[in-house]
Every structure is written in structure tokens, then in C-alpha cells.
Amino acid sequence: MHSSSTDSQSIWHIAVPTPLHTGFDYLGPVHTPPPAAGVRVRVPFGRRLAIGILLEIKQQAAVEQKKLKPILNLIDVNPVLPPDLLALGRWASDYYHHPIGAVLHHMLPALVRQGLPAVAHTESIWRVAAAGKDLDPASLQRAPKQQALLVTLQQNPAGLAAEVLDAGHANWRPAMQALCDKGWAERASLAPVNTPRTVVQPAFDLNPDQQQALNAVCSNLNGFNRWLLEGVTGSGKTEVYLGIIEQVLALGRQALVLVPEIGLTPQLLQRFSSRLSVPITVIHSHLSDRQRLNAWLSAASGEARVIIGTRSAIFIPLARPGAIIIDEEHDGSFKQNDGFRYHARDLAIVRAQHLDIPVVMGSATPSLESLLNVQQARYQRLHLPVRTGPAQLPHITVLDARNTPAGQAISSPLQQRVRQHLAAGNQVLIFLNRRGYAPIYMCRACGWSADCQRCDAHMTVHRVRDLLCCHHCGAERPLPRNCPDCNLAELFVLGLGTEQVEEYFQEHFPDYKSVRIDRDTTRRKGQLEQSLQLAHSGTARILIGTQMLAKGHHFPQVTLVGILGIDQALFSADFRGPEYMAQLVTQVSGRAGRAERAGEVLIESRQPQHPLLHALITRGYRAFADAALAERQAAQLPPYTRMALIRAEAVSAQHALGFLAALRTQLQSNMQGSPILLLGPAPAPMERRAGRYRAHLLLQANQPRVLHSALQCVPVLVAGLPQRKSVRWSIDVDPSEMF
Ligand SMILES: [Zn+2]
Ligand SMILES: [Zn+2]
């Protein structure tokens, strides 16, 4: 192979998934015409084989050519990463200071990462047949495996892939065959896109604000534009999105729609497919690897005309990109908080710029970042100030909860109003963003409290499952009856969780059915849909839940919303705490009075005079945001400055802190004269999690350029630190949480 002159061989620069921040040079195969960048290759890497992505073909290698290893083989004819995604990957690697090989791998579906051919294979699914839909599973009492399968299938009428069935049912195939033989289940193949309807629902008549927003975007579809669509809850943002998408489709292009994890509901898909007669594909974390690849290919080929997905869908290849829409742009789930810590909204803007297409960000409660971008004329604002239809914005009141006796879940005034609204035939919604029964379990006699052995945190009491559970590391142990220290039966709970709220309502309002919706009651597939059905149908009159209930759902019969437990957000160690609180309160309040019935929102607080809370209640989210922005500016916090967090964790606090202290010293001498602010190292607000000690070094600068030139040195400086061996470290640019 090396007999011919190596000089004629080209140098292929390859991104390999490693923690190293560079690409690697290899000798290209002889007699192979050079492929386009973005194809996969198999290469030797250390002692293993790796799958890499071709970044570019060079004439000169960084090291002596005879030291280079040859490429083993070329996997693709056509790039799996088209030029715009390759450019996005390079940009993201630079901006987030994450290794290019790791970034590009992250962008690919798992099967492509593993080297499988990037071609579609339809996947079999199993689903309940018409004859099995209403069958009572109890009739299968003698065949428990078939019974369990039937229940699963009934809960997932769209069908399930083998991979998903494998996870929940050991050795399920014989039982499935039996169900199929009886005609209760059937095997089908699943297309990555829906079959478009021939007749679609007509568009709603838009009000003047909606029309104006639609016109503004649609008269600028040929080029990069950033729009912030700010509309109160119920103002019809989705209708504007649909109007924009129709125009994009009319131009023969595709639309990419990013939604928060929690916003990807069957109702949303229903709404899109009933209005748009084109193939639509959906990308989310519950797809099997095969389904994900098929969806990815349908977008890359142009077959799927509308792509709806959560965070990672920003990396979907598009054959004919036309526009990117981000619903609920402020939502925290757009930020990835481990590994490659990117923000999908921010990457959407970069990608739209590369592609020269518009990007539309919608929210009732825009992030402070986006509002500042509007102020500074980087984004154009579109405003929907009124609700569509007859519904009025709800009236919001703060209830002083300081006088509520301990042991009483909700204040007496809230209880009274609940009674009145229920008596009038309406539904009430009680929001508390904390699941479980109570966050603290203590002994009255000796002061013992149930703490996690691996985290600096209390364990949450879960009465239903009879467990203590750590919400930070997932540790569980049985709920003790007597104190583990003094053995007395003096244990009591402190604080409130959704389980306890549910118990309270069952006790005090026994005549009304309640439903609780949080991560505990929706763990099994299909449970969420069942619970939502109880809520939508009006069967359940009292709806209790966490943010799962707060976002994106329409409950037209809800006229009273009670909000509990917001005080901790006001005094959070995280400077973004109040912003998240205000967004959540506004979202939850938006659940009230959506139909003809006027709504009322009651917020319990022990800090009823808090200035930010006061601004939010009396003058609305925008007034809150103005006040919060002023506070951020005065304190020199983002979005007025740029931040990056260097995190380290180790088996001891000294290791984590010592590593960051050494890094700080190096950075300081390297960045002399630079206007960068280094804060710390300091222990993380929750120092110990899952048995490891965590510390932070905070970098802050007024100019992104300054911050990035400092971060650029970090990998090199770390490589020279002997302390690096005992820590795991990472860079988080624009961190969205400080824990
Ligand atoms: Zn005790
Ligand atoms: Zn824990």
C-alpha cells in the first residue's frame, strides 16, 4: 500500500470523538477521489478503531508525513453532515470550547455514530388491533404476560417498536404472537412521516396583531432575520407559526420547529397535522435509534417538510431549509446541562444566519437575554398583546401565607375560594413545583433529619411509594417509622410536596375527584395521556401538579389557579431564580380562564411585599422583566456581561478546589492586563452530589471576545496541571444554572 510515493497522498483532517480539542491528520487512501467534507471514515486511533468525520483535505500535515497513519476506509459517498451543519459544529466547538470530534458525534443519530449505513429501513412496530382496543385486560387473567402487553399496547395506540417493548417486557415475543393470533394486536411498519391529510382545516381568522406579525415575517422570508414574537398566553402564537409555515412550504422549503421537552404533546402534533397537508416528522428523546435515524433521513432527503423536535432537533439536516421557529424560547430545556453544554436557541440563531433564513422565537415570557436583544435592536419584536376569543386575562392576587398554621397544606382564604369555584361547577388547578410528600423528614426528639448520604441535600418523603428519595442523585431507601438515631416514634414531615397536597384535597374535598400530574404519576408510558384525559374531560375537578401541568395545556374549565411554594425561587442561590419564578407563575396563571369563564389566580407567599413579585402581580411580566434587567445591570450580571463556569468535581473537596486554584493562578498570569474577572474557586452551592465534591471557578467579562480568549487557554493550561488527574472538569459557557 505504501509502495507508491506517499507524496501523492492527500492529508485528511479528521474529527475523532476524543476529549482532545483538535482534529487529527491521516493519510488519505490512494487512488480515491477526495470526498466532500462531512463524510464518515474509519481510522485507527491509539489502540482502537474510531469513526471520524472528514473536516477538510489539506496539502500539508502538521507533523512529518511518514508518521501519519492511513485512513482505513471511507464509509459514506455523500456527507452525513452537510456544509451548514459542519459549519454549525465548528462554530459550537469554538464557542462552547467543547472538542470538535465530540460535538460532531453529538450531532449525529446513534446508528450513524456507530458506523451503520445512513439509509432508511422501515421498522416493525406492534400495536393494538381494532378488536383489542376496548377489550378488558382482566379477561386475560390466566395469561399475565399477554395481559401486561395488552395494557401497554392499549396505552400506546400509535404502536411500539421492539426496542421499546424489550425494555418493559422480558421475552415478549411469544405472548405478542398469541395476541396477534387472537386478532387483538397487529404488526405494522412505521413510516418516519405521517400520511398527510388531503383535506385540512382552514386557518382561523387572524386578529390585526396576528396578521401584522405574520405579514412582517412573511415579507422577509428570503434572508436572515431574528424575530421575537412576544404574545400573552392564549394570544394565538401557534396560529402565527402555522401561517409562517404555510408560506415557507409554498416556497418549496422546509420548516424546523423547536419546542420544549414538555411542549411536545399529542395535541400539538394533532394541530399541525390537521392544518398542514404535508409530511411531518417528529424528533424527540423517546424514539428508538432506528426511528430517530429514519426521521433524520426524512428531513435530510426533503421528504419531511415540517420537522418538529426538542433541543437536539437543531442538528437535523435539512434539504431545503426555509425557516426555524422556536416556541417558548425562554424554556430551560433548550439548554443541555451535561457533556456538550449547548443552547439550542442560540445555535438556532447561528444556523439561521449560516443558512440565511429567518428565525422566529415565540414566548409569553421572553428570556431577559432576548428582551435585551430587542432593546439593542438585534431582534425585531412582534407583539400580540391580547388573547384571542372572549377570554380575559386572569386576575392575580397574592395571599399572605405567614398565618397559615403548620400542618395545613393551603391557607384558609385559598381553601374558601377553591370551595366557591368548585361549587360553581368549575375546575381548579393547584400548582406546586415540588413532587413527593414533603422535602424534609425530621425527629422531634433528637433533631435527626433524613439526609442523602451522597449529597448535601435532604431526602424527600414519598408516602405513596413508602420511600425516602434523593432528588439529586436518585438514591432511595425505605421510609423509617422510628428515628434511626434515638429509635423514638417522633418523626414528622416539614414542607409541602404534591403528594401531600393531593392528600389534603382528598380529605377536605372528598366529593370532588382530583388528579395529580407530576413525574411520579406519569412514569409509565401512557399514564400522562390518561391523567390529561381526566383533566380535559372534566372528570377530575381538582388538578394538582408540577410544571408538567403548567405548560402548553389548555384546560378551558379551570377558573381558579392556586400557586404554592414560590418563595424559595425568590431567594434562590441562582441569580436566575426570580426570572424562572416569574416565567412559571405567568405560564401557570395562563391556565385560568381560557374559555368564556373569567379566571382568578391566587399566589401564596410569605414575602407578599417582595418588589419583583409585586411588579409581576400588579404590572405584569414586562414590568417584572424591566425591573429584573435593571437589577442585573446594576449587579453586572448576564445578559449585561458574559459568564462561563469552569466546574470541577472530585472525590474530595481539596482536589476539586485545588485544581481550580492552580488553574486560576495560571489563567491570571496568562491573561495579565485583560479585563476579565475571575471569581473563586468556591464550593458549588450544593457541594456534594452523588458522592462527589464540586467546585466552581467563574469567569466574567463585558465582552464575549475577552471571555473567549481566556477560555481558549484553558485546555492547554489544564494539560500542564498535575492536579488534573484527580478531577473531572468541564467548561459551561452561558451557564443557565449555577448549581
Ligand atoms: Zn430521634
Ligand atoms: Zn443524593
PDB file of C-alpha atoms in Angstrom, residues 203-470:
ATOM      1  CA  ALA A 203     -56.834  28.792   9.091  1.00  0.00           C
ATOM      2  CA  PHE A 204     -58.555  30.717  11.828  1.00  0.00           C
ATOM      3  CA  ASP A 205     -59.269  34.367  11.108  1.00  0.00           C
ATOM      4  CA  LEU A 206     -56.318  36.247  12.495  1.00  0.00           C
ATOM      5  CA  ASN A 207     -56.771  39.329  14.617  1.00  0.00           C
ATOM      6  CA  PRO A 208     -54.948  42.503  13.466  1.00  0.00           C
ATOM      7  CA  ASP A 209     -51.931  41.864  15.733  1.00  0.00           C
ATOM      8  CA  GLN A 210     -51.515  38.306  14.492  1.00  0.00           C
ATOM      9  CA  GLN A 211     -51.916  39.454  10.891  1.00  0.00           C
ATOM     10  CA  GLN A 212     -49.329  42.161  11.363  1.00  0.00           C
ATOM     11  CA  ALA A 213     -46.844  39.712  12.872  1.00  0.00           C
ATOM     12  CA  LEU A 214     -47.442  37.220  10.083  1.00  0.00           C
ATOM     13  CA  ASN A 215     -47.013  39.873   7.388  1.00  0.00           C
ATOM     14  CA  ALA A 216     -43.799  41.166   8.925  1.00  0.00           C
ATOM     15  CA  VAL A 217     -42.155  37.749   8.927  1.00  0.00           C
ATOM     16  CA  CYS A 218     -43.524  36.634   5.567  1.00  0.00           C
ATOM     17  CA  SER A 219     -42.391  39.730   3.718  1.00  0.00           C
ATOM     18  CA  ASN A 220     -38.838  38.845   4.788  1.00  0.00           C
ATOM     19  CA  LEU A 221     -38.627  35.108   4.152  1.00  0.00           C
ATOM     20  CA  ASN A 222     -35.587  35.423   1.867  1.00  0.00           C
ATOM     21  CA  GLY A 223     -32.858  36.202   4.314  1.00  0.00           C
ATOM     22  CA  PHE A 224     -31.626  36.090   7.885  1.00  0.00           C
ATOM     23  CA  ASN A 225     -33.899  37.897  10.324  1.00  0.00           C
ATOM     24  CA  ARG A 226     -34.402  37.448  14.038  1.00  0.00           C
ATOM     25  CA  TRP A 227     -37.922  37.906  15.354  1.00  0.00           C
ATOM     26  CA  LEU A 228     -39.140  37.812  18.919  1.00  0.00           C
ATOM     27  CA  LEU A 229     -42.868  37.020  18.915  1.00  0.00           C
ATOM     28  CA  GLU A 230     -43.999  38.161  22.314  1.00  0.00           C
ATOM     29  CA  GLY A 231     -47.597  37.221  22.990  1.00  0.00           C
ATOM     30  CA  VAL A 232     -49.568  36.803  26.193  1.00  0.00           C
ATOM     31  CA  THR A 233     -50.754  33.257  26.957  1.00  0.00           C
ATOM     32  CA  GLY A 234     -53.699  32.474  24.709  1.00  0.00           C
ATOM     33  CA  SER A 235     -52.842  35.188  22.165  1.00  0.00           C
ATOM     34  CA  GLY A 236     -52.564  32.699  19.301  1.00  0.00           C
ATOM     35  CA  LYS A 237     -48.826  32.394  18.678  1.00  0.00           C
ATOM     36  CA  THR A 238     -49.260  28.904  17.197  1.00  0.00           C
ATOM     37  CA  GLU A 239     -51.648  30.293  14.604  1.00  0.00           C
ATOM     38  CA  VAL A 240     -48.933  32.767  13.551  1.00  0.00           C
ATOM     39  CA  TYR A 241     -46.373  29.947  13.367  1.00  0.00           C
ATOM     40  CA  LEU A 242     -48.753  27.943  11.170  1.00  0.00           C
ATOM     41  CA  GLY A 243     -49.243  30.943   8.875  1.00  0.00           C
ATOM     42  CA  ILE A 244     -45.483  31.379   8.521  1.00  0.00           C
ATOM     43  CA  ILE A 245     -45.007  27.664   7.854  1.00  0.00           C
ATOM     44  CA  GLU A 246     -47.671  27.712   5.123  1.00  0.00           C
ATOM     45  CA  GLN A 247     -45.742  30.449   3.324  1.00  0.00           C
ATOM     46  CA  VAL A 248     -42.431  28.627   3.772  1.00  0.00           C
ATOM     47  CA  LEU A 249     -43.994  25.441   2.353  1.00  0.00           C
ATOM     48  CA  ALA A 250     -45.459  27.394  -0.566  1.00  0.00           C
ATOM     49  CA  LEU A 251     -41.898  28.367  -1.494  1.00  0.00           C
ATOM     50  CA  GLY A 252     -40.999  24.654  -1.603  1.00  0.00           C
ATOM     51  CA  ARG A 253     -38.943  24.873   1.587  1.00  0.00           C
ATOM     52  CA  GLN A 254     -38.895  23.071   4.949  1.00  0.00           C
ATOM     53  CA  ALA A 255     -39.671  24.464   8.386  1.00  0.00           C
ATOM     54  CA  LEU A 256     -37.904  23.366  11.558  1.00  0.00           C
ATOM     55  CA  VAL A 257     -39.925  23.883  14.751  1.00  0.00           C
ATOM     56  CA  LEU A 258     -38.206  23.531  18.127  1.00  0.00           C
ATOM     57  CA  VAL A 259     -40.397  23.052  21.186  1.00  0.00           C
ATOM     58  CA  PRO A 260     -39.553  22.481  24.866  1.00  0.00           C
ATOM     59  CA  GLU A 261     -39.495  18.872  26.038  1.00  0.00           C
ATOM     60  CA  ILE A 262     -42.702  19.400  27.915  1.00  0.00           C
ATOM     61  CA  GLY A 263     -44.416  21.131  24.976  1.00  0.00           C
ATOM     62  CA  LEU A 264     -44.272  18.202  22.581  1.00  0.00           C
ATOM     63  CA  THR A 265     -47.783  16.919  23.221  1.00  0.00           C
ATOM     64  CA  PRO A 266     -50.115  14.827  21.081  1.00  0.00           C
ATOM     65  CA  GLN A 267     -52.402  17.893  20.882  1.00  0.00           C
ATOM     66  CA  LEU A 268     -49.636  19.967  19.292  1.00  0.00           C
ATOM     67  CA  LEU A 269     -48.940  17.327  16.645  1.00  0.00           C
ATOM     68  CA  GLN A 270     -52.646  16.941  16.053  1.00  0.00           C
ATOM     69  CA  ARG A 271     -52.920  20.674  15.477  1.00  0.00           C
ATOM     70  CA  PHE A 272     -50.041  20.771  12.998  1.00  0.00           C
ATOM     71  CA  SER A 273     -51.142  17.746  11.008  1.00  0.00           C
ATOM     72  CA  SER A 274     -54.747  18.913  10.841  1.00  0.00           C
ATOM     73  CA  ARG A 275     -53.669  22.217   9.327  1.00  0.00           C
ATOM     74  CA  LEU A 276     -50.759  21.345   7.048  1.00  0.00           C
ATOM     75  CA  SER A 277     -51.207  18.760   4.293  1.00  0.00           C
ATOM     76  CA  VAL A 278     -47.518  17.833   4.101  1.00  0.00           C
ATOM     77  CA  PRO A 279     -45.393  15.050   5.593  1.00  0.00           C
ATOM     78  CA  ILE A 280     -44.349  15.977   9.137  1.00  0.00           C
ATOM     79  CA  THR A 281     -41.697  14.235  11.204  1.00  0.00           C
ATOM     80  CA  VAL A 282     -41.176  14.432  14.932  1.00  0.00           C
ATOM     81  CA  ILE A 283     -37.862  14.130  16.750  1.00  0.00           C
ATOM     82  CA  HIS A 284     -37.755  13.557  20.499  1.00  0.00           C
ATOM     83  CA  SER A 285     -35.929  11.551  23.113  1.00  0.00           C
ATOM     84  CA  HIS A 286     -38.394   8.639  23.219  1.00  0.00           C
ATOM     85  CA  LEU A 287     -37.722   7.458  19.662  1.00  0.00           C
ATOM     86  CA  SER A 288     -35.878   4.211  19.127  1.00  0.00           C
ATOM     87  CA  ASP A 289     -32.476   4.573  17.465  1.00  0.00           C
ATOM     88  CA  ARG A 290     -33.929   3.276  14.218  1.00  0.00           C
ATOM     89  CA  GLN A 291     -36.914   5.635  14.359  1.00  0.00           C
ATOM     90  CA  ARG A 292     -34.577   8.527  15.013  1.00  0.00           C
ATOM     91  CA  LEU A 293     -32.399   7.675  12.038  1.00  0.00           C
ATOM     92  CA  ASN A 294     -35.439   7.316   9.779  1.00  0.00           C
ATOM     93  CA  ALA A 295     -36.777  10.690  10.897  1.00  0.00           C
ATOM     94  CA  TRP A 296     -33.336  12.237  10.401  1.00  0.00           C
ATOM     95  CA  LEU A 297     -33.124  10.832   6.875  1.00  0.00           C
ATOM     96  CA  SER A 298     -36.622  12.014   6.004  1.00  0.00           C
ATOM     97  CA  ALA A 299     -35.564  15.561   6.874  1.00  0.00           C
ATOM     98  CA  ALA A 300     -32.239  15.248   5.046  1.00  0.00           C
ATOM     99  CA  SER A 301     -33.925  13.993   1.875  1.00  0.00           C
ATOM    100  CA  GLY A 302     -36.594  16.680   1.951  1.00  0.00           C
ATOM    101  CA  GLU A 303     -39.415  14.143   2.299  1.00  0.00           C
ATOM    102  CA  ALA A 304     -40.416  15.601   5.668  1.00  0.00           C
ATOM    103  CA  ARG A 305     -41.483  19.173   5.026  1.00  0.00           C
ATOM    104  CA  VAL A 306     -42.054  20.153   8.639  1.00  0.00           C
ATOM    105  CA  ILE A 307     -39.755  18.885  11.378  1.00  0.00           C
ATOM    106  CA  ILE A 308     -40.921  19.285  14.963  1.00  0.00           C
ATOM    107  CA  GLY A 309     -38.492  18.414  17.697  1.00  0.00           C
ATOM    108  CA  THR A 310     -36.979  19.105  21.075  1.00  0.00           C
ATOM    109  CA  ARG A 311     -33.498  20.519  21.751  1.00  0.00           C
ATOM    110  CA  SER A 312     -31.397  18.088  19.704  1.00  0.00           C
ATOM    111  CA  ALA A 313     -33.521  18.641  16.582  1.00  0.00           C
ATOM    112  CA  ILE A 314     -31.437  21.765  15.965  1.00  0.00           C
ATOM    113  CA  PHE A 315     -28.897  19.332  14.444  1.00  0.00           C
ATOM    114  CA  ILE A 316     -31.287  17.855  11.879  1.00  0.00           C
ATOM    115  CA  PRO A 317     -30.050  18.116   8.287  1.00  0.00           C
ATOM    116  CA  LEU A 318     -32.472  19.971   6.033  1.00  0.00           C
ATOM    117  CA  ALA A 319     -32.608  19.558   2.257  1.00  0.00           C
ATOM    118  CA  ARG A 320     -34.370  22.883   1.632  1.00  0.00           C
ATOM    119  CA  PRO A 321     -34.316  24.938   4.828  1.00  0.00           C
ATOM    120  CA  GLY A 322     -36.846  27.767   4.915  1.00  0.00           C
ATOM    121  CA  ALA A 323     -37.303  28.946   8.486  1.00  0.00           C
ATOM    122  CA  ILE A 324     -36.625  27.997  12.106  1.00  0.00           C
ATOM    123  CA  ILE A 325     -39.288  28.551  14.743  1.00  0.00           C
ATOM    124  CA  ILE A 326     -38.582  28.226  18.467  1.00  0.00           C
ATOM    125  CA  ASP A 327     -41.639  28.003  20.672  1.00  0.00           C
ATOM    126  CA  GLU A 328     -41.267  29.051  24.334  1.00  0.00           C
ATOM    127  CA  GLU A 329     -37.772  30.352  23.628  1.00  0.00           C
ATOM    128  CA  HIS A 330     -37.207  31.072  27.339  1.00  0.00           C
ATOM    129  CA  ASP A 331     -37.635  27.414  28.303  1.00  0.00           C
ATOM    130  CA  GLY A 332     -34.799  25.834  30.276  1.00  0.00           C
ATOM    131  CA  SER A 333     -34.938  22.551  28.358  1.00  0.00           C
ATOM    132  CA  PHE A 334     -33.269  24.178  25.324  1.00  0.00           C
ATOM    133  CA  LYS A 335     -30.028  24.211  27.287  1.00  0.00           C
ATOM    134  CA  GLN A 336     -28.158  20.939  27.605  1.00  0.00           C
ATOM    135  CA  ASN A 337     -26.708  20.720  31.085  1.00  0.00           C
ATOM    136  CA  ASP A 338     -24.155  17.965  30.753  1.00  0.00           C
ATOM    137  CA  GLY A 339     -21.491  16.887  28.285  1.00  0.00           C
ATOM    138  CA  PHE A 340     -21.765  19.225  25.301  1.00  0.00           C
ATOM    139  CA  ARG A 341     -23.461  22.140  27.067  1.00  0.00           C
ATOM    140  CA  TYR A 342     -25.094  23.987  24.175  1.00  0.00           C
ATOM    141  CA  HIS A 343     -28.161  26.177  23.990  1.00  0.00           C
ATOM    142  CA  ALA A 344     -30.451  25.160  21.121  1.00  0.00           C
ATOM    143  CA  ARG A 345     -31.972  28.649  20.803  1.00  0.00           C
ATOM    144  CA  ASP A 346     -28.581  30.272  20.457  1.00  0.00           C
ATOM    145  CA  LEU A 347     -27.436  27.633  17.973  1.00  0.00           C
ATOM    146  CA  ALA A 348     -30.670  28.122  16.016  1.00  0.00           C
ATOM    147  CA  ILE A 349     -29.734  31.755  15.503  1.00  0.00           C
ATOM    148  CA  VAL A 350     -26.243  30.844  14.314  1.00  0.00           C
ATOM    149  CA  ARG A 351     -27.608  28.183  11.980  1.00  0.00           C
ATOM    150  CA  ALA A 352     -30.263  30.511  10.560  1.00  0.00           C
ATOM    151  CA  GLN A 353     -27.532  33.051   9.884  1.00  0.00           C
ATOM    152  CA  HIS A 354     -25.393  30.463   8.061  1.00  0.00           C
ATOM    153  CA  LEU A 355     -28.439  29.404   6.044  1.00  0.00           C
ATOM    154  CA  ASP A 356     -29.638  32.980   5.512  1.00  0.00           C
ATOM    155  CA  ILE A 357     -33.174  32.193   6.657  1.00  0.00           C
ATOM    156  CA  PRO A 358     -35.455  33.770   9.287  1.00  0.00           C
ATOM    157  CA  VAL A 359     -35.673  32.564  12.861  1.00  0.00           C
ATOM    158  CA  VAL A 360     -38.812  33.250  14.910  1.00  0.00           C
ATOM    159  CA  MET A 361     -38.668  32.962  18.706  1.00  0.00           C
ATOM    160  CA  GLY A 362     -42.007  32.949  20.485  1.00  0.00           C
ATOM    161  CA  SER A 363     -42.869  33.322  24.153  1.00  0.00           C
ATOM    162  CA  ALA A 364     -45.340  34.829  26.578  1.00  0.00           C
ATOM    163  CA  THR A 365     -42.439  35.359  28.954  1.00  0.00           C
ATOM    164  CA  PRO A 366     -39.299  36.037  26.899  1.00  0.00           C
ATOM    165  CA  SER A 367     -35.916  35.440  28.492  1.00  0.00           C
ATOM    166  CA  LEU A 368     -34.126  38.529  29.753  1.00  0.00           C
ATOM    167  CA  GLU A 369     -31.437  37.773  27.143  1.00  0.00           C
ATOM    168  CA  SER A 370     -33.933  38.067  24.302  1.00  0.00           C
ATOM    169  CA  LEU A 371     -35.566  41.184  25.728  1.00  0.00           C
ATOM    170  CA  LEU A 372     -32.184  42.887  25.903  1.00  0.00           C
ATOM    171  CA  ASN A 373     -31.533  41.826  22.311  1.00  0.00           C
ATOM    172  CA  VAL A 374     -34.771  43.581  21.342  1.00  0.00           C
ATOM    173  CA  GLN A 375     -33.736  46.706  23.260  1.00  0.00           C
ATOM    174  CA  GLN A 376     -30.420  46.685  21.463  1.00  0.00           C
ATOM    175  CA  ALA A 377     -32.185  46.242  18.111  1.00  0.00           C
ATOM    176  CA  ARG A 378     -30.628  42.865  17.367  1.00  0.00           C
ATOM    177  CA  TYR A 379     -34.037  41.191  17.393  1.00  0.00           C
ATOM    178  CA  GLN A 380     -37.209  42.651  15.923  1.00  0.00           C
ATOM    179  CA  ARG A 381     -40.177  42.457  18.249  1.00  0.00           C
ATOM    180  CA  LEU A 382     -43.633  41.326  17.207  1.00  0.00           C
ATOM    181  CA  HIS A 383     -46.308  41.821  19.822  1.00  0.00           C
ATOM    182  CA  LEU A 384     -49.573  40.003  20.486  1.00  0.00           C
ATOM    183  CA  PRO A 385     -50.988  41.907  23.468  1.00  0.00           C
ATOM    184  CA  VAL A 386     -54.487  40.417  23.623  1.00  0.00           C
ATOM    185  CA  ARG A 387     -55.974  36.960  23.946  1.00  0.00           C
ATOM    186  CA  THR A 388     -57.894  35.611  21.022  1.00  0.00           C
ATOM    187  CA  GLY A 389     -61.566  34.889  21.641  1.00  0.00           C
ATOM    188  CA  PRO A 390     -63.595  36.136  24.546  1.00  0.00           C
ATOM    189  CA  ALA A 391     -61.265  35.082  27.361  1.00  0.00           C
ATOM    190  CA  GLN A 392     -59.930  37.764  29.666  1.00  0.00           C
ATOM    191  CA  LEU A 393     -56.555  37.728  31.364  1.00  0.00           C
ATOM    192  CA  PRO A 394     -56.987  36.365  34.880  1.00  0.00           C
ATOM    193  CA  HIS A 395     -56.956  38.496  37.976  1.00  0.00           C
ATOM    194  CA  ILE A 396     -53.895  37.760  40.150  1.00  0.00           C
ATOM    195  CA  THR A 397     -53.743  38.238  43.925  1.00  0.00           C
ATOM    196  CA  VAL A 398     -51.028  37.448  46.444  1.00  0.00           C
ATOM    197  CA  LEU A 399     -52.198  35.752  49.635  1.00  0.00           C
ATOM    198  CA  ASP A 400     -50.149  36.308  52.755  1.00  0.00           C
ATOM    199  CA  ALA A 401     -49.323  32.768  53.860  1.00  0.00           C
ATOM    200  CA  ARG A 402     -47.494  33.765  57.044  1.00  0.00           C
ATOM    201  CA  ASN A 403     -50.520  32.967  59.199  1.00  0.00           C
ATOM    202  CA  THR A 404     -51.233  29.520  57.801  1.00  0.00           C
ATOM    203  CA  PRO A 405     -50.906  27.040  60.682  1.00  0.00           C
ATOM    204  CA  ALA A 406     -48.180  24.421  60.338  1.00  0.00           C
ATOM    205  CA  GLY A 407     -49.626  21.173  59.031  1.00  0.00           C
ATOM    206  CA  GLN A 408     -52.266  22.924  56.927  1.00  0.00           C
ATOM    207  CA  ALA A 409     -51.354  22.484  53.275  1.00  0.00           C
ATOM    208  CA  ILE A 410     -53.073  25.587  51.936  1.00  0.00           C
ATOM    209  CA  SER A 411     -54.187  28.855  53.512  1.00  0.00           C
ATOM    210  CA  SER A 412     -57.785  29.312  54.631  1.00  0.00           C
ATOM    211  CA  PRO A 413     -58.578  32.038  52.047  1.00  0.00           C
ATOM    212  CA  LEU A 414     -57.378  29.783  49.220  1.00  0.00           C
ATOM    213  CA  GLN A 415     -59.425  26.908  50.629  1.00  0.00           C
ATOM    214  CA  GLN A 416     -62.537  29.121  50.658  1.00  0.00           C
ATOM    215  CA  ARG A 417     -62.081  30.227  47.075  1.00  0.00           C
ATOM    216  CA  VAL A 418     -61.498  26.618  45.957  1.00  0.00           C
ATOM    217  CA  ARG A 419     -64.816  25.684  47.541  1.00  0.00           C
ATOM    218  CA  GLN A 420     -66.628  28.509  45.759  1.00  0.00           C
ATOM    219  CA  HIS A 421     -65.181  27.722  42.336  1.00  0.00           C
ATOM    220  CA  LEU A 422     -65.947  24.025  42.682  1.00  0.00           C
ATOM    221  CA  ALA A 423     -69.491  24.763  43.838  1.00  0.00           C
ATOM    222  CA  ALA A 424     -69.970  26.887  40.723  1.00  0.00           C
ATOM    223  CA  GLY A 425     -69.181  23.821  38.612  1.00  0.00           C
ATOM    224  CA  ASN A 426     -65.662  24.838  37.569  1.00  0.00           C
ATOM    225  CA  GLN A 427     -62.257  23.171  37.789  1.00  0.00           C
ATOM    226  CA  VAL A 428     -59.389  24.368  39.979  1.00  0.00           C
ATOM    227  CA  LEU A 429     -55.684  23.885  39.382  1.00  0.00           C
ATOM    228  CA  ILE A 430     -53.180  23.768  42.247  1.00  0.00           C
ATOM    229  CA  PHE A 431     -49.588  24.268  41.201  1.00  0.00           C
ATOM    230  CA  LEU A 432     -46.582  23.286  43.313  1.00  0.00           C
ATOM    231  CA  ASN A 433     -43.271  22.677  41.647  1.00  0.00           C
ATOM    232  CA  ARG A 434     -42.150  20.031  44.119  1.00  0.00           C
ATOM    233  CA  ARG A 435     -43.075  16.388  43.828  1.00  0.00           C
ATOM    234  CA  GLY A 436     -43.181  13.871  46.665  1.00  0.00           C
ATOM    235  CA  TYR A 437     -44.926  14.236  50.021  1.00  0.00           C
ATOM    236  CA  ALA A 438     -42.556  16.575  51.863  1.00  0.00           C
ATOM    237  CA  PRO A 439     -38.992  17.783  51.322  1.00  0.00           C
ATOM    238  CA  ILE A 440     -37.850  17.240  54.925  1.00  0.00           C
ATOM    239  CA  TYR A 441     -38.272  14.366  57.416  1.00  0.00           C
ATOM    240  CA  MET A 442     -37.130  15.013  60.979  1.00  0.00           C
ATOM    241  CA  CYS A 443     -37.127  13.664  64.518  1.00  0.00           C
ATOM    242  CA  ARG A 444     -38.778  15.837  67.150  1.00  0.00           C
ATOM    243  CA  ALA A 445     -36.870  14.159  69.956  1.00  0.00           C
ATOM    244  CA  CYS A 446     -33.235  14.304  68.804  1.00  0.00           C
ATOM    245  CA  GLY A 447     -33.186  16.555  65.725  1.00  0.00           C
ATOM    246  CA  TRP A 448     -32.202  13.819  63.280  1.00  0.00           C
ATOM    247  CA  SER A 449     -33.131  14.575  59.663  1.00  0.00           C
ATOM    248  CA  ALA A 450     -33.230  12.285  56.635  1.00  0.00           C
ATOM    249  CA  ASP A 451     -30.251  13.392  54.570  1.00  0.00           C
ATOM    250  CA  CYS A 452     -28.766  11.846  51.478  1.00  0.00           C
ATOM    251  CA  GLN A 453     -25.554  10.042  52.242  1.00  0.00           C
ATOM    252  CA  ARG A 454     -24.062  11.059  48.898  1.00  0.00           C
ATOM    253  CA  CYS A 455     -25.341  14.653  48.518  1.00  0.00           C
ATOM    254  CA  ASP A 456     -25.568  17.785  50.633  1.00  0.00           C
ATOM    255  CA  ALA A 457     -29.336  17.532  50.496  1.00  0.00           C
ATOM    256  CA  HIS A 458     -32.385  16.359  52.406  1.00  0.00           C
ATOM    257  CA  MET A 459     -34.160  13.308  51.126  1.00  0.00           C
ATOM    258  CA  THR A 460     -37.753  13.807  50.031  1.00  0.00           C
ATOM    259  CA  VAL A 461     -40.509  11.772  51.651  1.00  0.00           C
ATOM    260  CA  HIS A 462     -42.562   9.756  49.155  1.00  0.00           C
ATOM    261  CA  ARG A 463     -45.541   8.342  51.059  1.00  0.00           C
ATOM    262  CA  VAL A 464     -47.149   6.592  48.093  1.00  0.00           C
ATOM    263  CA  ARG A 465     -44.034   4.510  47.419  1.00  0.00           C
ATOM    264  CA  ASP A 466     -43.127   4.414  51.133  1.00  0.00           C
ATOM    265  CA  LEU A 467     -39.621   5.705  50.395  1.00  0.00           C
ATOM    266  CA  LEU A 468     -37.125   8.401  51.094  1.00  0.00           C
ATOM    267  CA  CYS A 469     -35.750   9.618  47.802  1.00  0.00           C
ATOM    268  CA  CYS A 470     -32.910  12.000  46.904  1.00  0.00           C
TER     269      CYS A 470
END
